[in-house]
Amino acid sequence: YENNEKYMAFPYGICHTNINDYVNFIKQNDINTDKNIKILNEYATAHGHLPNNHIRKMFDIFGKNSGNGNIINYTEFLTKILNSEFVISTPGDRDDCFRHYECIGLNAIPVSNINGGYKYIFGDNMVYSNADEMINMINNNIVNYVYKKPNRDILTISYWVCKINQQIKLLTNL
């Protein structure tokens, strides 16, 4: 994404094939539950089509050897996020991935190596990091950021309609 005076980045959001399960999970769980995991590094697939310089291929801790190495079901995955303050959320096929939004919706802050261009979308709802810092966080179970609930509104259509209207207003005043 690259913001321009004529267009703006638009969020990827939650995977449409998981949206019903995600919403049902939120309905069945107290998303304001106390967090008992400081930083979660759960299994993330290093798909074969990812380039060799992708973070998940370069560092096993973010890919095949993260977490316990087993793929878990979606409900268990969401439960772990729900119980976490911070979640390692390296990009998958693209920098703007579903996990970022799943985390924010469950009051967890994604920690990612995505570029600063995404700050327009995520703002203070994400910790922007690099591989070395994330490895240090995982190994020491320490995150040098104060946990503050993210703004879950970025998951709503109304939030983005407002953003679009702000951008239109800005463009009409040029």
C-alpha positions as semicolon CSV with decimal commas, in nm:
position;residue;x (nm);y (nm);z (nm)
1;Y;0,000;0,000;0,000
2;E;0,114;0,344;-0,076
3;N;-0,107;0,639;0,008
4;N;-0,153;0,889;-0,268
5;E;-0,347;1,212;-0,297
6;K;-0,589;1,031;-0,531
7;Y;-0,634;0,702;-0,344
8;M;-0,572;0,541;-0,008
9;A;-0,485;0,202;0,131
10;F;-0,781;-0,013;0,226
11;P;-0,760;-0,291;0,484
12;Y;-0,763;-0,659;0,398
13;G;-0,972;-0,754;0,702
14;I;-1,077;-1,095;0,828
15;C;-1,090;-1,394;0,594
16;H;-1,440;-1,426;0,451
17;T;-1,434;-1,805;0,491
18;N;-1,368;-1,767;0,867
19;I;-1,591;-1,469;0,944
20;N;-1,884;-1,672;1,083
21;D;-1,655;-1,876;1,308
22;Y;-1,479;-1,557;1,420
23;V;-1,803;-1,377;1,506
24;N;-1,939;-1,685;1,687
25;F;-1,616;-1,708;1,886
26;I;-1,654;-1,345;1,996
27;K;-2,018;-1,403;2,091
28;Q;-1,924;-1,708;2,301
29;N;-1,623;-1,557;2,479
30;D;-1,555;-1,260;2,700
31;I;-1,311;-1,063;2,489
32;N;-1,228;-0,845;2,789
33;T;-1,082;-1,144;2,971
34;D;-0,756;-1,104;3,161
35;K;-0,452;-1,185;2,950
36;N;-0,223;-1,461;3,078
37;I;0,019;-1,477;2,784
38;K;0,261;-1,186;2,734
39;I;0,361;-1,266;2,377
40;L;0,229;-1,545;2,157
41;N;0,429;-1,691;1,872
42;E;0,197;-1,950;1,723
43;Y;0,264;-2,177;1,428
44;A;0,262;-2,000;1,091
45;T;0,297;-2,191;0,766
46;A;0,591;-2,102;0,544
47;H;0,414;-2,164;0,213
48;G;0,633;-2,295;-0,068
49;H;0,550;-2,000;-0,294
50;L;0,693;-1,744;-0,052
51;P;1,029;-1,602;-0,164
52;N;1,343;-1,733;0,006
53;N;1,399;-1,393;0,172
54;H;1,056;-1,405;0,341
55;I;1,083;-1,381;0,721
56;R;0,907;-1,717;0,767
57;K;1,163;-1,892;0,545
58;M;1,465;-1,711;0,682
59;F;1,385;-1,772;1,050
60;D;1,233;-2,103;1,161
61;I;1,106;-1,937;1,480
62;F;0,844;-1,751;1,270
63;G;0,756;-2,043;1,047
64;K;0,761;-2,417;1,071
65;N;0,925;-2,426;1,415
66;S;0,722;-2,154;1,583
67;G;0,488;-2,244;1,866
68;N;0,496;-2,618;1,916
69;G;0,512;-2,690;1,541
70;N;0,161;-2,835;1,523
71;I;-0,120;-2,680;1,328
72;I;-0,410;-2,610;1,563
73;N;-0,778;-2,563;1,483
74;Y;-0,920;-2,214;1,437
75;T;-1,100;-2,201;1,773
76;E;-0,784;-2,299;1,962
77;F;-0,590;-2,039;1,761
78;L;-0,841;-1,767;1,852
79;T;-0,838;-1,877;2,219
80;K;-0,460;-1,835;2,232
81;I;-0,488;-1,489;2,077
82;L;-0,766;-1,395;2,320
83;N;-0,538;-1,483;2,613
84;S;-0,241;-1,287;2,476
85;E;-0,139;-0,924;2,510
86;F;0,089;-0,934;2,206
87;V;0,100;-1,174;1,909
88;I;0,386;-1,223;1,666
89;S;0,214;-1,159;1,335
90;T;0,458;-1,182;1,049
91;P;0,310;-1,131;0,703
92;G;0,194;-1,422;0,495
93;D;0,125;-1,381;0,124
94;R;0,103;-1,006;0,178
95;D;0,197;-0,762;0,453
96;D;-0,166;-0,690;0,538
97;C;-0,277;-1,032;0,664
98;F;-0,588;-1,171;0,835
99;R;-0,405;-1,242;1,162
100;H;-0,347;-0,871;1,226
101;Y;-0,724;-0,811;1,230
102;E;-0,802;-1,130;1,422
103;C;-0,564;-1,009;1,694
104;I;-0,701;-0,657;1,712
105;G;-1,059;-0,786;1,728
106;L;-0,962;-1,000;2,029
107;N;-0,783;-0,714;2,208
108;A;-0,434;-0,844;2,129
109;I;-0,169;-0,627;1,968
110;P;0,001;-0,773;1,661
111;V;0,380;-0,742;1,647
112;S;0,494;-0,736;1,288
113;N;0,776;-0,655;1,052
114;I;0,547;-0,487;0,797
115;N;0,668;-0,159;0,656
116;G;0,570;0,179;0,792
117;G;0,331;0,243;0,504
118;Y;0,075;0,041;0,693
119;K;0,068;0,284;0,985
120;Y;-0,214;0,462;0,804
121;I;-0,423;0,147;0,850
122;F;-0,302;0,014;1,185
123;G;-0,174;0,322;1,365
124;D;-0,102;0,249;1,732
125;N;-0,283;-0,085;1,709
126;M;0,038;-0,262;1,609
127;V;0,397;-0,287;1,726
128;Y;0,624;-0,238;1,425
129;S;0,937;-0,443;1,469
130;N;1,210;-0,637;1,292
131;A;1,316;-1,001;1,307
132;D;1,590;-0,954;1,568
133;E;1,363;-0,759;1,803
134;M;1,082;-1,015;1,766
135;I;1,318;-1,306;1,833
136;N;1,438;-1,126;2,146
137;M;1,076;-1,072;2,258
138;I;0,995;-1,441;2,209
139;N;1,310;-1,572;2,378
140;N;1,283;-1,340;2,679
141;N;0,902;-1,317;2,702
142;I;0,945;-0,941;2,727
143;V;0,781;-0,676;2,511
144;N;0,912;-0,325;2,563
145;Y;0,572;-0,173;2,494
146;V;0,294;-0,101;2,737
147;Y;-0,011;-0,311;2,658
148;K;-0,314;-0,101;2,575
149;K;-0,628;-0,245;2,419
150;P;-0,626;-0,181;2,044
151;N;-0,899;0,016;1,870
152;R;-1,130;-0,263;1,753
153;D;-1,324;-0,011;1,543
154;I;-1,080;-0,065;1,258
155;L;-1,267;-0,390;1,194
156;T;-1,592;-0,207;1,120
157;I;-1,729;-0,077;0,795
158;S;-1,837;0,248;0,959
159;Y;-1,478;0,323;1,063
160;W;-1,360;0,290;0,703
161;V;-1,656;0,483;0,559
162;C;-1,553;0,767;0,792
163;K;-1,189;0,737;0,675
164;I;-1,301;0,743;0,311
165;N;-1,518;1,049;0,371
166;Q;-1,226;1,224;0,544
167;Q;-1,007;1,149;0,242
168;I;-1,276;1,277;0,002
169;K;-1,307;1,596;0,205
170;L;-0,931;1,638;0,200
171;L;-0,919;1,588;-0,178
172;T;-1,202;1,833;-0,247
173;N;-1,018;2,098;-0,047
174;L;-0,700;2,070;-0,257
